[in-house]
Amino acid sequence: MNAAPFVVNALSTTHDRASFACGVEPLDRYFRQQASQDIRRRIATCFVLTESSTGVIAGYYTLAATNVLTTALPEAITAKLPRYAALPAVLIGRLAVSTAFRGQKFGSALLADAITRVARADIETYAVLVDPKDAAAERFYRHHGFVDLPPDRRMFIPIESALRCFRAP
Ligand SMILES: CC(C)(COP(=O)(O)OP(=O)(O)OC[C@H]1O[C@@H](n2cnc3c(N)ncnc32)[C@H](O)[C@@H]1OP(=O)(O)O)[C@@H](O)C(=O)NCCC(=O)NCCS
């Protein structure tokens, strides 16, 4: 049986992060210098997409627990929800694909991996949130079904809708 050409694993010391470059300097710097500290401090987890044959890193994303104020959600959604002040959510704090691997659906694959990982967890979450860093990132998330979460630039997708979007056809 052939091994999968790409794998996703939790960030570890076996990953060579030094040469990772996604074209957005703060995302590269975070991955190289800060991700491990956030993991140690239990602030975030980080998952890495690696090419199996070379060990080259194609992308990464981070997950952290958060919540969403019920009043920030559209009425069409809250009408069907209990009247809690806030609902559990997971933040994809950062998500990036190496410039060497762009346009090959790795961004979508990382999002799908994050969403299925969140859905599989023993603790339930209502929605997945993202903080797009710029207009291009915002378009990327909108393309994948995320909608605005005013008053910030934050966007969200209910986990149920996300699972429908990302479930294999
Ligand atoms: C945004 C990013 C993750 C996309 O990764 P990618 O691997 O090149 O994108 P994919 O090949 O997976 O694209 C999948 C789909 O999203 C679409 N897409 C990708 N980037 C898009 C963008 N900026 N705007 C709109 N759609 C976009 C693609 O056209 C494709 O559509 P299709 O499935 O209908 O054909 C990547 O460009 C990146 O790392 N950018 C820098 C970091 C960043 O902005 N991160 C996100 C916010 S923190």
PDB file of C-alpha atoms and ligand atoms in Angstrom:
ATOM      1  CA  MET A   1       0.000   0.000   0.000  1.00  0.00           C
ATOM      2  CA  ASN A   2       1.326   3.475  -0.904  1.00  0.00           C
ATOM      3  CA  ALA A   3       1.754   6.014   1.881  1.00  0.00           C
ATOM      4  CA  ALA A   4      -0.315   9.206   1.619  1.00  0.00           C
ATOM      5  CA  PRO A   5       1.642  11.863  -0.334  1.00  0.00           C
ATOM      6  CA  PHE A   6       0.722  14.532   2.260  1.00  0.00           C
ATOM      7  CA  VAL A   7       0.006  14.143   5.963  1.00  0.00           C
ATOM      8  CA  VAL A   8      -1.282  16.424   8.718  1.00  0.00           C
ATOM      9  CA  ASN A   9       0.269  16.094  12.174  1.00  0.00           C
ATOM     10  CA  ALA A  10       0.460  18.152  15.334  1.00  0.00           C
ATOM     11  CA  LEU A  11       3.497  20.452  15.253  1.00  0.00           C
ATOM     12  CA  SER A  12       6.539  18.730  16.750  1.00  0.00           C
ATOM     13  CA  THR A  13      10.324  19.073  16.855  1.00  0.00           C
ATOM     14  CA  THR A  14      10.552  16.845  13.751  1.00  0.00           C
ATOM     15  CA  HIS A  15       9.106  19.636  11.596  1.00  0.00           C
ATOM     16  CA  ASP A  16      11.661  21.874   9.887  1.00  0.00           C
ATOM     17  CA  ARG A  17       9.966  25.255  10.080  1.00  0.00           C
ATOM     18  CA  ALA A  18      12.976  27.406   9.178  1.00  0.00           C
ATOM     19  CA  SER A  19      12.296  27.563   5.451  1.00  0.00           C
ATOM     20  CA  PHE A  20       8.512  27.908   5.584  1.00  0.00           C
ATOM     21  CA  ALA A  21       7.327  30.988   3.666  1.00  0.00           C
ATOM     22  CA  CYS A  22       3.709  31.838   2.853  1.00  0.00           C
ATOM     23  CA  GLY A  23       4.345  35.413   1.721  1.00  0.00           C
ATOM     24  CA  VAL A  24       2.793  36.976   4.825  1.00  0.00           C
ATOM     25  CA  GLU A  25       5.663  37.758   7.176  1.00  0.00           C
ATOM     26  CA  PRO A  26       3.715  37.760  10.489  1.00  0.00           C
ATOM     27  CA  LEU A  27       2.312  34.300   9.672  1.00  0.00           C
ATOM     28  CA  ASP A  28       5.805  32.955   8.876  1.00  0.00           C
ATOM     29  CA  ARG A  29       7.277  34.521  12.017  1.00  0.00           C
ATOM     30  CA  TYR A  30       4.507  33.186  14.218  1.00  0.00           C
ATOM     31  CA  PHE A  31       5.001  29.659  12.857  1.00  0.00           C
ATOM     32  CA  ARG A  32       8.790  29.736  13.288  1.00  0.00           C
ATOM     33  CA  GLN A  33       9.046  31.563  16.592  1.00  0.00           C
ATOM     34  CA  GLN A  34       5.849  31.528  18.609  1.00  0.00           C
ATOM     35  CA  ALA A  35       3.697  28.487  17.770  1.00  0.00           C
ATOM     36  CA  SER A  36       5.625  26.125  20.083  1.00  0.00           C
ATOM     37  CA  GLN A  37       5.330  28.540  23.015  1.00  0.00           C
ATOM     38  CA  ASP A  38       1.563  28.860  22.500  1.00  0.00           C
ATOM     39  CA  ILE A  39       1.284  25.058  22.482  1.00  0.00           C
ATOM     40  CA  ARG A  40       3.360  24.752  25.671  1.00  0.00           C
ATOM     41  CA  ARG A  41       1.185  27.356  27.369  1.00  0.00           C
ATOM     42  CA  ARG A  42      -1.997  25.620  26.170  1.00  0.00           C
ATOM     43  CA  ILE A  43      -3.095  28.737  24.296  1.00  0.00           C
ATOM     44  CA  ALA A  44      -3.371  27.083  20.867  1.00  0.00           C
ATOM     45  CA  THR A  45      -2.681  23.874  18.997  1.00  0.00           C
ATOM     46  CA  CYS A  46      -0.910  23.856  15.647  1.00  0.00           C
ATOM     47  CA  PHE A  47      -1.285  21.315  12.835  1.00  0.00           C
ATOM     48  CA  VAL A  48       1.157  20.966   9.987  1.00  0.00           C
ATOM     49  CA  LEU A  49       0.663  19.655   6.435  1.00  0.00           C
ATOM     50  CA  THR A  50       3.820  17.931   5.228  1.00  0.00           C
ATOM     51  CA  GLU A  51       4.863  16.325   1.964  1.00  0.00           C
ATOM     52  CA  SER A  52       5.603  12.740   3.043  1.00  0.00           C
ATOM     53  CA  SER A  53       8.442  12.027   0.591  1.00  0.00           C
ATOM     54  CA  THR A  54      10.458  15.190   1.390  1.00  0.00           C
ATOM     55  CA  GLY A  55       9.287  16.349   4.813  1.00  0.00           C
ATOM     56  CA  VAL A  56       8.736  19.802   3.295  1.00  0.00           C
ATOM     57  CA  ILE A  57       6.011  21.781   5.044  1.00  0.00           C
ATOM     58  CA  ALA A  58       3.156  22.788   2.715  1.00  0.00           C
ATOM     59  CA  GLY A  59       1.030  24.624   5.283  1.00  0.00           C
ATOM     60  CA  TYR A  60      -0.201  24.950   8.826  1.00  0.00           C
ATOM     61  CA  TYR A  61      -3.123  26.135  10.918  1.00  0.00           C
ATOM     62  CA  THR A  62      -3.797  26.824  14.585  1.00  0.00           C
ATOM     63  CA  LEU A  63      -6.846  26.152  16.751  1.00  0.00           C
ATOM     64  CA  ALA A  64      -7.903  27.777  20.015  1.00  0.00           C
ATOM     65  CA  ALA A  65     -11.033  27.746  22.128  1.00  0.00           C
ATOM     66  CA  THR A  66     -13.151  30.882  22.068  1.00  0.00           C
ATOM     67  CA  ASN A  67     -16.800  31.864  22.168  1.00  0.00           C
ATOM     68  CA  VAL A  68     -19.228  33.947  20.174  1.00  0.00           C
ATOM     69  CA  LEU A  69     -21.721  36.391  21.665  1.00  0.00           C
ATOM     70  CA  THR A  70     -25.200  35.266  20.723  1.00  0.00           C
ATOM     71  CA  THR A  71     -26.202  38.875  20.031  1.00  0.00           C
ATOM     72  CA  ALA A  72     -23.515  39.063  17.322  1.00  0.00           C
ATOM     73  CA  LEU A  73     -25.135  36.262  15.307  1.00  0.00           C
ATOM     74  CA  PRO A  74     -27.797  36.884  12.636  1.00  0.00           C
ATOM     75  CA  GLU A  75     -31.389  36.611  13.875  1.00  0.00           C
ATOM     76  CA  ALA A  76     -32.135  33.834  11.393  1.00  0.00           C
ATOM     77  CA  ILE A  77     -29.639  31.739  13.351  1.00  0.00           C
ATOM     78  CA  THR A  78     -30.384  32.829  16.925  1.00  0.00           C
ATOM     79  CA  ALA A  79     -34.116  32.228  16.486  1.00  0.00           C
ATOM     80  CA  LYS A  80     -33.337  28.499  16.496  1.00  0.00           C
ATOM     81  CA  LEU A  81     -30.885  28.613  19.415  1.00  0.00           C
ATOM     82  CA  PRO A  82     -31.244  28.651  23.219  1.00  0.00           C
ATOM     83  CA  ARG A  83     -30.981  32.095  24.802  1.00  0.00           C
ATOM     84  CA  TYR A  84     -27.450  31.729  26.143  1.00  0.00           C
ATOM     85  CA  ALA A  85     -25.318  34.879  26.274  1.00  0.00           C
ATOM     86  CA  ALA A  86     -22.479  33.187  24.397  1.00  0.00           C
ATOM     87  CA  LEU A  87     -21.930  29.980  22.441  1.00  0.00           C
ATOM     88  CA  PRO A  88     -18.829  27.768  22.294  1.00  0.00           C
ATOM     89  CA  ALA A  89     -16.596  28.246  19.266  1.00  0.00           C
ATOM     90  CA  VAL A  90     -13.150  27.406  17.936  1.00  0.00           C
ATOM     91  CA  LEU A  91     -10.882  30.015  16.394  1.00  0.00           C
ATOM     92  CA  ILE A  92      -8.679  29.109  13.432  1.00  0.00           C
ATOM     93  CA  GLY A  93      -6.208  31.781  14.508  1.00  0.00           C
ATOM     94  CA  ARG A  94      -3.820  31.309  11.615  1.00  0.00           C
ATOM     95  CA  LEU A  95      -3.871  29.295   8.405  1.00  0.00           C
ATOM     96  CA  ALA A  96      -1.243  29.496   5.690  1.00  0.00           C
ATOM     97  CA  VAL A  97      -0.026  27.602   2.632  1.00  0.00           C
ATOM     98  CA  SER A  98       3.599  27.828   1.491  1.00  0.00           C
ATOM     99  CA  THR A  99       4.031  29.892  -1.687  1.00  0.00           C
ATOM    100  CA  ALA A 100       5.580  26.762  -3.263  1.00  0.00           C
ATOM    101  CA  PHE A 101       2.293  24.870  -2.852  1.00  0.00           C
ATOM    102  CA  ARG A 102      -0.290  27.550  -3.714  1.00  0.00           C
ATOM    103  CA  GLY A 103      -3.325  26.920  -5.897  1.00  0.00           C
ATOM    104  CA  GLN A 104      -3.364  23.144  -5.389  1.00  0.00           C
ATOM    105  CA  LYS A 105      -6.305  23.037  -2.941  1.00  0.00           C
ATOM    106  CA  PHE A 106      -4.066  22.804   0.105  1.00  0.00           C
ATOM    107  CA  GLY A 107      -5.797  25.815   1.678  1.00  0.00           C
ATOM    108  CA  SER A 108      -9.154  24.041   1.297  1.00  0.00           C
ATOM    109  CA  ALA A 109      -7.605  20.814   2.596  1.00  0.00           C
ATOM    110  CA  LEU A 110      -6.287  22.578   5.721  1.00  0.00           C
ATOM    111  CA  LEU A 111      -9.709  24.136   6.370  1.00  0.00           C
ATOM    112  CA  ALA A 112     -11.420  20.760   5.911  1.00  0.00           C
ATOM    113  CA  ASP A 113      -8.910  19.133   8.249  1.00  0.00           C
ATOM    114  CA  ALA A 114      -9.495  21.827  10.894  1.00  0.00           C
ATOM    115  CA  ILE A 115     -13.271  21.525  10.677  1.00  0.00           C
ATOM    116  CA  THR A 116     -13.378  17.733  10.833  1.00  0.00           C
ATOM    117  CA  ARG A 117     -10.903  17.804  13.735  1.00  0.00           C
ATOM    118  CA  VAL A 118     -13.128  20.243  15.631  1.00  0.00           C
ATOM    119  CA  ALA A 119     -16.255  18.193  14.834  1.00  0.00           C
ATOM    120  CA  ARG A 120     -14.563  14.988  16.059  1.00  0.00           C
ATOM    121  CA  ALA A 121     -13.540  16.484  19.411  1.00  0.00           C
ATOM    122  CA  ASP A 122     -15.233  15.319  22.605  1.00  0.00           C
ATOM    123  CA  ILE A 123     -16.196  18.889  23.479  1.00  0.00           C
ATOM    124  CA  GLU A 124     -18.933  20.388  21.319  1.00  0.00           C
ATOM    125  CA  THR A 125     -18.535  23.679  19.517  1.00  0.00           C
ATOM    126  CA  TYR A 126     -21.220  25.690  17.763  1.00  0.00           C
ATOM    127  CA  ALA A 127     -19.120  27.556  15.211  1.00  0.00           C
ATOM    128  CA  VAL A 128     -15.675  28.002  13.722  1.00  0.00           C
ATOM    129  CA  LEU A 129     -14.302  31.564  13.687  1.00  0.00           C
ATOM    130  CA  VAL A 130     -11.508  33.146  11.649  1.00  0.00           C
ATOM    131  CA  ASP A 131      -9.678  36.477  11.705  1.00  0.00           C
ATOM    132  CA  PRO A 132      -8.839  37.235   8.045  1.00  0.00           C
ATOM    133  CA  LYS A 133      -5.593  39.187   7.873  1.00  0.00           C
ATOM    134  CA  ASP A 134      -6.450  41.027   4.631  1.00  0.00           C
ATOM    135  CA  ALA A 135      -9.029  41.292   1.836  1.00  0.00           C
ATOM    136  CA  ALA A 136      -7.636  38.243  -0.021  1.00  0.00           C
ATOM    137  CA  ALA A 137      -7.902  36.076   3.098  1.00  0.00           C
ATOM    138  CA  GLU A 138     -11.447  37.386   3.626  1.00  0.00           C
ATOM    139  CA  ARG A 139     -12.372  36.336   0.071  1.00  0.00           C
ATOM    140  CA  PHE A 140     -10.812  32.919   0.645  1.00  0.00           C
ATOM    141  CA  TYR A 141     -12.973  32.327   3.732  1.00  0.00           C
ATOM    142  CA  ARG A 142     -16.108  33.766   2.087  1.00  0.00           C
ATOM    143  CA  HIS A 143     -15.495  31.362  -0.807  1.00  0.00           C
ATOM    144  CA  HIS A 144     -15.673  28.551   1.775  1.00  0.00           C
ATOM    145  CA  GLY A 145     -18.973  29.682   3.303  1.00  0.00           C
ATOM    146  CA  PHE A 146     -17.796  31.903   6.171  1.00  0.00           C
ATOM    147  CA  VAL A 147     -19.898  35.012   6.851  1.00  0.00           C
ATOM    148  CA  ASP A 148     -19.221  38.293   8.682  1.00  0.00           C
ATOM    149  CA  LEU A 149     -19.371  38.478  12.445  1.00  0.00           C
ATOM    150  CA  PRO A 150     -19.773  42.197  13.201  1.00  0.00           C
ATOM    151  CA  PRO A 151     -18.500  44.461  14.634  1.00  0.00           C
ATOM    152  CA  ASP A 152     -14.957  43.206  13.888  1.00  0.00           C
ATOM    153  CA  ARG A 153     -13.413  41.709  10.764  1.00  0.00           C
ATOM    154  CA  ARG A 154     -14.036  38.306  12.304  1.00  0.00           C
ATOM    155  CA  MET A 155     -15.996  35.726  10.275  1.00  0.00           C
ATOM    156  CA  PHE A 156     -17.744  32.508  11.277  1.00  0.00           C
ATOM    157  CA  ILE A 157     -19.430  29.379  10.001  1.00  0.00           C
ATOM    158  CA  PRO A 158     -21.665  27.093  12.096  1.00  0.00           C
ATOM    159  CA  ILE A 159     -19.949  23.726  12.386  1.00  0.00           C
ATOM    160  CA  GLU A 160     -22.994  21.965  10.894  1.00  0.00           C
ATOM    161  CA  SER A 161     -22.860  24.118   7.750  1.00  0.00           C
ATOM    162  CA  ALA A 162     -19.098  23.675   7.551  1.00  0.00           C
ATOM    163  CA  LEU A 163     -19.424  19.906   7.697  1.00  0.00           C
ATOM    164  CA  ARG A 164     -21.970  20.015   4.877  1.00  0.00           C
ATOM    165  CA  CYS A 165     -19.588  22.172   2.767  1.00  0.00           C
ATOM    166  CA  PHE A 166     -16.522  20.053   3.393  1.00  0.00           C
ATOM    167  CA  ARG A 167     -18.017  16.562   3.421  1.00  0.00           C
ATOM    168  CA  ALA A 168     -16.646  14.505   0.556  1.00  0.00           C
ATOM    169  CA  PRO A 169     -19.139  14.367  -2.356  1.00  0.00           C
TER     170      PRO A 169
HETATM  171  C1  LIG B   1      -5.391  31.911   1.423  1.00  0.00           C
HETATM  172  C2  LIG B   1      -4.538  30.675   1.169  1.00  0.00           C
HETATM  173  C3  LIG B   1      -4.529  29.835   2.436  1.00  0.00           C
HETATM  174  C4  LIG B   1      -5.169  29.848   0.028  1.00  0.00           C
HETATM  175  O1  LIG B   1      -4.422  28.664  -0.147  1.00  0.00           O
HETATM  176  P1  LIG B   1      -4.330  27.893  -1.546  1.00  0.00           P
HETATM  177  O2  LIG B   1      -3.829  26.526  -1.251  1.00  0.00           O
HETATM  178  O3  LIG B   1      -3.565  28.683  -2.537  1.00  0.00           O
HETATM  179  O4  LIG B   1      -5.872  27.861  -1.997  1.00  0.00           O
HETATM  180  P2  LIG B   1      -6.630  26.604  -2.583  1.00  0.00           P
HETATM  181  O5  LIG B   1      -5.905  26.076  -3.773  1.00  0.00           O
HETATM  182  O6  LIG B   1      -6.910  25.628  -1.504  1.00  0.00           O
HETATM  183  O7  LIG B   1      -7.998  27.252  -3.030  1.00  0.00           O
HETATM  184  C5  LIG B   1      -9.200  26.543  -2.862  1.00  0.00           C
HETATM  185  C6  LIG B   1     -10.332  27.339  -3.426  1.00  0.00           C
HETATM  186  O8  LIG B   1     -10.330  28.639  -2.822  1.00  0.00           O
HETATM  187  C7  LIG B   1     -10.228  29.640  -3.817  1.00  0.00           C
HETATM  188  N1  LIG B   1      -9.343  30.704  -3.303  1.00  0.00           N
HETATM  189  C8  LIG B   1      -8.072  30.604  -2.910  1.00  0.00           C
HETATM  190  N2  LIG B   1      -7.623  31.812  -2.490  1.00  0.00           N
HETATM  191  C9  LIG B   1      -8.664  32.660  -2.659  1.00  0.00           C
HETATM  192  C10 LIG B   1      -8.839  34.046  -2.420  1.00  0.00           C
HETATM  193  N3  LIG B   1      -7.869  34.799  -1.906  1.00  0.00           N
HETATM  194  N4  LIG B   1     -10.033  34.595  -2.699  1.00  0.00           N
HETATM  195  C11 LIG B   1     -11.069  33.852  -3.201  1.00  0.00           C
HETATM  196  N5  LIG B   1     -10.945  32.539  -3.445  1.00  0.00           N
HETATM  197  C12 LIG B   1      -9.770  31.953  -3.171  1.00  0.00           C
HETATM  198  C13 LIG B   1      -9.596  28.966  -5.017  1.00  0.00           C
HETATM  199  O9  LIG B   1      -9.945  29.625  -6.223  1.00  0.00           O
HETATM  200  C14 LIG B   1     -10.220  27.574  -4.927  1.00  0.00           C
HETATM  201  O10 LIG B   1     -11.537  27.620  -5.435  1.00  0.00           O
HETATM  202  P3  LIG B   1     -12.254  26.319  -6.077  1.00  0.00           P
HETATM  203  O11 LIG B   1     -12.161  25.219  -5.042  1.00  0.00           O
HETATM  204  O12 LIG B   1     -13.648  26.760  -6.327  1.00  0.00           O
HETATM  205  O13 LIG B   1     -11.465  25.995  -7.292  1.00  0.00           O
HETATM  206  C15 LIG B   1      -3.108  31.050   0.718  1.00  0.00           C
HETATM  207  O14 LIG B   1      -3.174  31.914  -0.370  1.00  0.00           O
HETATM  208  C16 LIG B   1      -2.258  31.683   1.816  1.00  0.00           C
HETATM  209  O15 LIG B   1      -1.628  30.988   2.606  1.00  0.00           O
HETATM  210  N6  LIG B   1      -2.229  33.037   1.865  1.00  0.00           N
HETATM  211  C17 LIG B   1      -1.393  33.752   2.809  1.00  0.00           C
HETATM  212  C18 LIG B   1      -1.849  33.572   4.234  1.00  0.00           C
HETATM  213  C19 LIG B   1      -3.301  33.909   4.463  1.00  0.00           C
HETATM  214  O16 LIG B   1      -3.826  34.884   3.930  1.00  0.00           O
HETATM  215  N7  LIG B   1      -3.974  33.083   5.314  1.00  0.00           N
HETATM  216  C20 LIG B   1      -5.405  33.179   5.597  1.00  0.00           C
HETATM  217  C21 LIG B   1      -5.748  34.119   6.666  1.00  0.00           C
HETATM  218  S1  LIG B   1      -4.873  34.041   8.149  1.00  0.00           S
END
